[in-house]
């Protein structure tokens, strides 16, 4: 999943970075990247620098989970 949400590959056709979120987990600063991949069965997703990620069917789910 991390490959789909990598900002360097998100510039490919059909891949879009739709938002970044800054926060923390237990005192550790983290960054979450939300992206869309038009070729994936679940086109929306987010991945955190802590390693947790999720793919979703709709954009509104990305905002709720980020």
N, CA, C and O atoms as a MOPAC input file, in Angstrom:
PM7 MOZYME 1SCF
protein

 N      0.81700 1    -1.19100 1     0.00000 1
 C      0.00000 1     0.00000 1     0.00000 1
 C      0.86100 1     1.25600 1     0.00000 1
 O      0.49600 1     2.24300 1    -0.63900 1
 N      1.97500 1     1.24900 1     0.68700 1
 C      2.79900 1     2.45200 1     0.76200 1
 C      3.19900 1     2.94600 1    -0.61700 1
 O      3.33400 1     4.15200 1    -0.81900 1
 N      3.39000 1     2.04800 1    -1.56300 1
 C      3.76000 1     2.45300 1    -2.91400 1
 C      2.67200 1     3.31500 1    -3.54200 1
 O      2.97700 1     4.29500 1    -4.22200 1
 N      1.39300 1     2.96100 1    -3.32000 1
 C      0.28800 1     3.74400 1    -3.87400 1
 C      0.24800 1     5.15800 1    -3.32500 1
 O     -0.16800 1     6.08700 1    -4.01800 1
 N      0.67900 1     5.32400 1    -2.08400 1
 C      0.54800 1     6.62100 1    -1.42700 1
 C      1.85400 1     7.39400 1    -1.34500 1
 O      1.90800 1     8.44300 1    -0.70200 1
 N      2.89100 1     6.90400 1    -1.97300 1
 C      4.16700 1     7.60300 1    -1.99600 1
 C      4.01300 1     8.89100 1    -2.80900 1
 O      3.58600 1     8.82500 1    -3.96200 1
 N      4.34600 1    10.06100 1    -2.24700 1
 C      4.15500 1    11.30800 1    -2.99200 1
 C      4.96000 1    11.39200 1    -4.28100 1
 O      4.58700 1    12.14800 1    -5.17700 1
 N      6.04800 1    10.64400 1    -4.40700 1
 C      6.82500 1    10.68400 1    -5.65100 1
 C      6.14100 1     9.91600 1    -6.76200 1
 O      6.29900 1    10.26000 1    -7.93300 1
 N      5.37500 1     8.87100 1    -6.42100 1
 C      4.66500 1     8.11700 1    -7.44700 1
 C      3.23100 1     8.60200 1    -7.61300 1
 O      2.58300 1     8.26200 1    -8.60200 1
 N      2.73100 1     9.37300 1    -6.68700 1
 C      1.35000 1     9.85600 1    -6.75400 1
 C      1.14300 1    10.80900 1    -7.92500 1
 O      0.00000 1    11.09300 1    -8.28300 1
 N      2.21600 1    11.30900 1    -8.52800 1
 C      2.09600 1    12.23000 1    -9.67000 1
 C      1.78300 1    11.50800 1   -10.96700 1
 O      1.48500 1    12.16200 1   -11.96700 1
 N      1.84000 1    10.18500 1   -10.98900 1
 C      1.51700 1     9.44000 1   -12.19900 1
 C      0.05700 1     9.64200 1   -12.57000 1
 O     -0.76200 1     9.97600 1   -11.71300 1
 N     -0.27200 1     9.44600 1   -13.82200 1
 C     -1.65700 1     9.59700 1   -14.27500 1
 C     -2.57400 1     8.71100 1   -13.44900 1
 O     -2.30300 1     7.52500 1   -13.26000 1
 N     -3.65900 1     9.29500 1   -12.96000 1
 C     -4.61700 1     8.55400 1   -12.16500 1
 C     -4.30900 1     8.51200 1   -10.68600 1
 O     -5.10900 1     7.99100 1    -9.90900 1
 N     -3.16100 1     9.05100 1   -10.27000 1
 C     -2.77500 1     9.08500 1    -8.85700 1
 C     -2.75700 1    10.54600 1    -8.41300 1
 O     -2.11900 1    11.38400 1    -9.05100 1
 N     -3.44600 1    10.84400 1    -7.33700 1
 C     -3.55200 1    12.22500 1    -6.86600 1
 C     -3.34600 1    12.28800 1    -5.36400 1
 O     -3.96100 1    11.51800 1    -4.62700 1
 N     -2.49700 1    13.18500 1    -4.89700 1
 C     -2.39600 1    13.47300 1    -3.47000 1
 C     -3.50700 1    14.45800 1    -3.16100 1
 O     -3.59000 1    15.51700 1    -3.78200 1
 N     -4.36900 1    14.11600 1    -2.19900 1
 C     -5.51600 1    14.97100 1    -1.91300 1
 C     -5.42400 1    15.65500 1    -0.55500 1
 O     -6.29400 1    16.45700 1    -0.21500 1
 N     -4.39400 1    15.35800 1     0.22300 1
 C     -4.23500 1    16.06500 1     1.48900 1
 C     -3.12300 1    15.48400 1     2.33400 1
 O     -2.76300 1    14.31500 1     2.19400 1
 N     -2.58100 1    16.31300 1     3.21400 1
 C     -1.61000 1    15.86400 1     4.20600 1
 C     -2.08900 1    16.33700 1     5.56900 1
 O     -2.71300 1    17.39000 1     5.69900 1
 N     -1.78600 1    15.54200 1     6.57200 1
 C     -2.22700 1    15.82500 1     7.93100 1
 C     -1.04500 1    15.64600 1     8.86300 1
 O     -0.30500 1    14.66900 1     8.74800 1
 N     -0.86000 1    16.57200 1     9.78000 1
 C      0.21300 1    16.51100 1    10.76600 1
 C     -0.41100 1    16.23400 1    12.12500 1
 O     -1.46600 1    16.77800 1    12.45100 1
 N      0.23300 1    15.39600 1    12.91300 1
 C     -0.28000 1    15.08400 1    14.24200 1
 C      0.77100 1    14.35100 1    15.04200 1
 O      1.96300 1    14.45500 1    14.75200 1
 N      0.34100 1    13.61000 1    16.04600 1
 C      1.27900 1    12.84300 1    16.85600 1
 C      0.59700 1    11.61900 1    17.44900 1
 O     -0.61400 1    11.60100 1    17.67000 1
 N      1.40800 1    10.59700 1    17.70100 1
 C      0.98400 1     9.38200 1    18.37500 1
 C      1.91800 1     9.20700 1    19.56800 1
 O      3.11300 1     8.97000 1    19.38800 1
 N      1.39700 1     9.32000 1    20.75800 1
 C      2.21000 1     9.09600 1    21.95500 1
 C      3.45300 1     9.95800 1    22.01100 1
 O      4.50500 1     9.49500 1    22.45100 1
 N      3.35200 1    11.21200 1    21.57100 1
 C      4.48300 1    12.12900 1    21.62800 1
 C      5.38700 1    12.09900 1    20.40300 1
 O      6.31000 1    12.90900 1    20.31400 1
 N      5.15800 1    11.20400 1    19.46500 1
 C      5.94900 1    11.13000 1    18.23200 1
 C      5.21500 1    11.88000 1    17.13200 1
 O      4.04900 1    11.59400 1    16.85800 1
 N      5.88300 1    12.83500 1    16.49900 1
 C      5.26700 1    13.56900 1    15.39400 1
 C      5.10200 1    12.65000 1    14.19000 1
 O      5.99800 1    11.87100 1    13.86700 1
 N      3.95100 1    12.74600 1    13.52600 1
 C      3.66400 1    11.91000 1    12.35900 1
 C      3.05700 1    12.76100 1    11.25700 1
 O      2.57700 1    13.87000 1    11.49100 1
 N      3.09200 1    12.21700 1    10.06000 1
 C      2.48400 1    12.83700 1     8.89000 1
 C      1.64100 1    11.77700 1     8.20000 1
 O      2.11800 1    10.66900 1     7.95600 1
 N      0.39700 1    12.10200 1     7.88400 1
 C     -0.46400 1    11.19300 1     7.12700 1
 C     -0.69500 1    11.80400 1     5.75200 1
 O     -0.93700 1    13.00500 1     5.62800 1
 N     -0.61900 1    10.97200 1     4.72600 1
 C     -0.82600 1    11.39100 1     3.34800 1
 C     -2.09200 1    10.72400 1     2.83500 1
 O     -2.21300 1     9.50000 1     2.88300 1
 N     -3.03300 1    11.51600 1     2.34600 1
 C     -4.25100 1    10.98600 1     1.73800 1
 C     -4.09100 1    11.07800 1     0.22500 1
 O     -3.61200 1    12.08700 1    -0.29300 1
 N     -4.49200 1    10.02500 1    -0.48200 1
 C     -4.29800 1     9.98700 1    -1.92800 1
 C     -5.42900 1     9.22500 1    -2.61100 1
 O     -6.17800 1     8.47900 1    -1.98000 1
 N     -5.52500 1     9.43600 1    -3.91300 1
 C     -6.49400 1     8.72400 1    -4.74300 1
 C     -5.73100 1     8.00800 1    -5.85200 1
 O     -4.83300 1     8.58200 1    -6.46800 1
 N     -6.09200 1     6.75300 1    -6.10200 1
 C     -5.50400 1     5.95700 1    -7.16800 1
 C     -6.66600 1     5.43200 1    -7.99600 1
 O     -7.33600 1     4.48600 1    -7.58100 1
 N     -6.91800 1     6.02200 1    -9.15000 1
 C     -8.07200 1     5.67000 1    -9.97400 1
 C     -8.05100 1     4.23500 1   -10.47500 1
 O     -9.09400 1     3.72500 1   -10.88300 1
 N     -6.91000 1     3.56700 1   -10.46100 1
 C     -6.83200 1     2.19600 1   -10.96200 1
 C     -7.01900 1     1.14400 1    -9.86000 1
 O     -7.05100 1    -0.05000 1   -10.15800 1
 N     -7.14300 1     1.56000 1    -8.60500 1
 C     -7.29400 1     0.61600 1    -7.49800 1
 C     -8.76700 1     0.30600 1    -7.22100 1
 O     -9.62000 1     1.17000 1    -7.42200 1
 N     -9.08000 1    -0.90900 1    -6.76400 1
 C    -10.46100 1    -1.25300 1    -6.42400 1
 C    -11.03400 1    -0.34500 1    -5.32800 1
 O    -12.20500 1     0.03100 1    -5.38100 1
 N    -10.22100 1    -0.00200 1    -4.35300 1
 C    -10.58700 1     0.98800 1    -3.33400 1
 C     -9.72200 1     2.21500 1    -3.62800 1
 O     -8.56900 1     2.25900 1    -3.19900 1
 N    -10.23900 1     3.19700 1    -4.33700 1
 C     -9.40700 1     4.25300 1    -4.89300 1
 C     -8.83900 1     5.25500 1    -3.88700 1
 O     -7.83200 1     5.90000 1    -4.18200 1
 N     -9.43600 1     5.40300 1    -2.73800 1
 C     -8.96100 1     6.39300 1    -1.77800 1
 C     -8.20800 1     5.71400 1    -0.65300 1
 O     -8.52100 1     4.58600 1    -0.27300 1
 N     -7.22200 1     6.40200 1    -0.12900 1
 C     -6.46200 1     5.81200 1     0.95800 1
 C     -5.67400 1     6.84500 1     1.71700 1
 O     -5.53600 1     7.99400 1     1.29900 1
 N     -5.16000 1     6.40400 1     2.84600 1
 C     -4.27100 1     7.24000 1     3.62400 1
 C     -3.22700 1     6.34400 1     4.24700 1
 O     -3.47300 1     5.16600 1     4.50700 1
 N     -2.06900 1     6.90600 1     4.48300 1
 C     -0.99900 1     6.18400 1     5.14100 1
 C     -0.25500 1     7.14300 1     6.04900 1
 O      0.02100 1     8.28600 1     5.68200 1
 N      0.06300 1     6.66700 1     7.22700 1
 C      0.74700 1     7.46400 1     8.23300 1
 C      2.21300 1     7.05200 1     8.28300 1
 O      2.54300 1     5.90600 1     7.97900 1
 N      3.09100 1     7.97000 1     8.66100 1
 C      4.50800 1     7.64700 1     8.78200 1
 C      4.75000 1     6.63600 1     9.90600 1
 O      5.83900 1     6.07100 1    10.00200 1
 N      3.74300 1     6.40400 1    10.75800 1
 C      3.88000 1     5.37900 1    11.79900 1
 C      3.70200 1     3.98200 1    11.22000 1
 O      3.96000 1     2.99400 1    11.90700 1
 N      3.25600 1     3.88000 1     9.94300 1
 C      3.10000 1     2.59800 1     9.28500 1
 C      1.66000 1     2.13500 1     9.12800 1
 O      1.40800 1     1.15500 1     8.42800 1
 N      0.72100 1     2.80500 1     9.75200 1
 C     -0.68300 1     2.42900 1     9.63300 1
 C     -1.26700 1     3.05100 1     8.37100 1
 O     -1.02600 1     4.22500 1     8.08800 1
 N     -2.02500 1     2.28000 1     7.61900 1
 C     -2.65800 1     2.77600 1     6.40800 1
 C     -4.00400 1     2.12300 1     6.20600 1
 O     -4.33700 1     1.13700 1     6.86300 1
 N     -4.76700 1     2.67500 1     5.30000 1
 C     -6.10100 1     2.15600 1     5.03600 1
 C     -6.53600 1     2.56400 1     3.63900 1
 O     -6.25300 1     3.68200 1     3.20700 1
 N     -7.23200 1     1.66100 1     2.91300 1
 C     -7.83000 1     1.97400 1     1.61400 1
 C     -9.33400 1     2.04900 1     1.79800 1
 O     -9.90800 1     1.26700 1     2.55500 1
 N     -9.98400 1     2.99200 1     1.10500 1
 C    -11.40900 1     3.25000 1     1.29300 1
 C    -12.11000 1     3.44600 1    -0.04900 1
 O    -11.46600 1     3.81400 1    -1.03100 1
 N    -13.43600 1     3.20300 1    -0.10500 1
 C    -14.16700 1     3.35800 1    -1.36300 1
 C    -14.56500 1     4.79800 1    -1.66900 1
 O    -14.87000 1     5.10700 1    -2.82100 1
 N    -14.57300 1     5.68800 1    -0.67900 1
 C    -15.04700 1     7.05700 1    -0.89700 1
 C    -14.13000 1     8.07700 1    -0.23500 1
 O    -13.49100 1     7.79400 1     0.77900 1
 N    -14.07700 1     9.26400 1    -0.82400 1
 C    -13.19700 1    10.31600 1    -0.30900 1
 C    -13.54700 1    10.72600 1     1.11200 1
 O    -12.65100 1    10.98000 1     1.91700 1
 N    -14.84500 1    10.79700 1     1.43900 1
 C    -15.21700 1    11.24400 1     2.78900 1
 C    -14.66600 1    10.32000 1     3.87100 1
 O    -14.41900 1    10.77800 1     4.98700 1
 N    -14.46700 1     9.05100 1     3.58200 1
 C    -13.87100 1     8.14000 1     4.53300 1
 C    -12.41900 1     8.46900 1     4.83900 1
 O    -11.94100 1     8.22900 1     5.94700 1
 N    -11.71900 1     9.01900 1     3.85100 1
 C    -10.31300 1     9.41300 1     4.06800 1
 C    -10.23900 1    10.52900 1     5.10000 1
 O     -9.41800 1    10.48100 1     6.01600 1
 N    -11.08400 1    11.51800 1     4.95300 1
 C    -11.04900 1    12.66000 1     5.88100 1
 C    -11.42000 1    12.21600 1     7.28700 1
 O    -10.81100 1    12.66900 1     8.25600 1
 N    -12.40800 1    11.33900 1     7.41400 1
 C    -12.81200 1    10.85000 1     8.73400 1
 C    -11.71600 1    10.03800 1     9.40400 1
 O    -11.53100 1    10.13300 1    10.61700 1
 N    -10.98700 1     9.24200 1     8.63000 1
 C     -9.96300 1     8.36900 1     9.20800 1
 C     -8.64000 1     9.09100 1     9.45200 1
 O     -7.86900 1     8.69200 1    10.32600 1
 N     -8.37200 1    10.14600 1     8.68800 1
 C     -7.11300 1    10.88000 1     8.87900 1
 C     -7.19500 1    11.66500 1    10.16300 1
 O     -6.24500 1    12.35900 1    10.52400 1

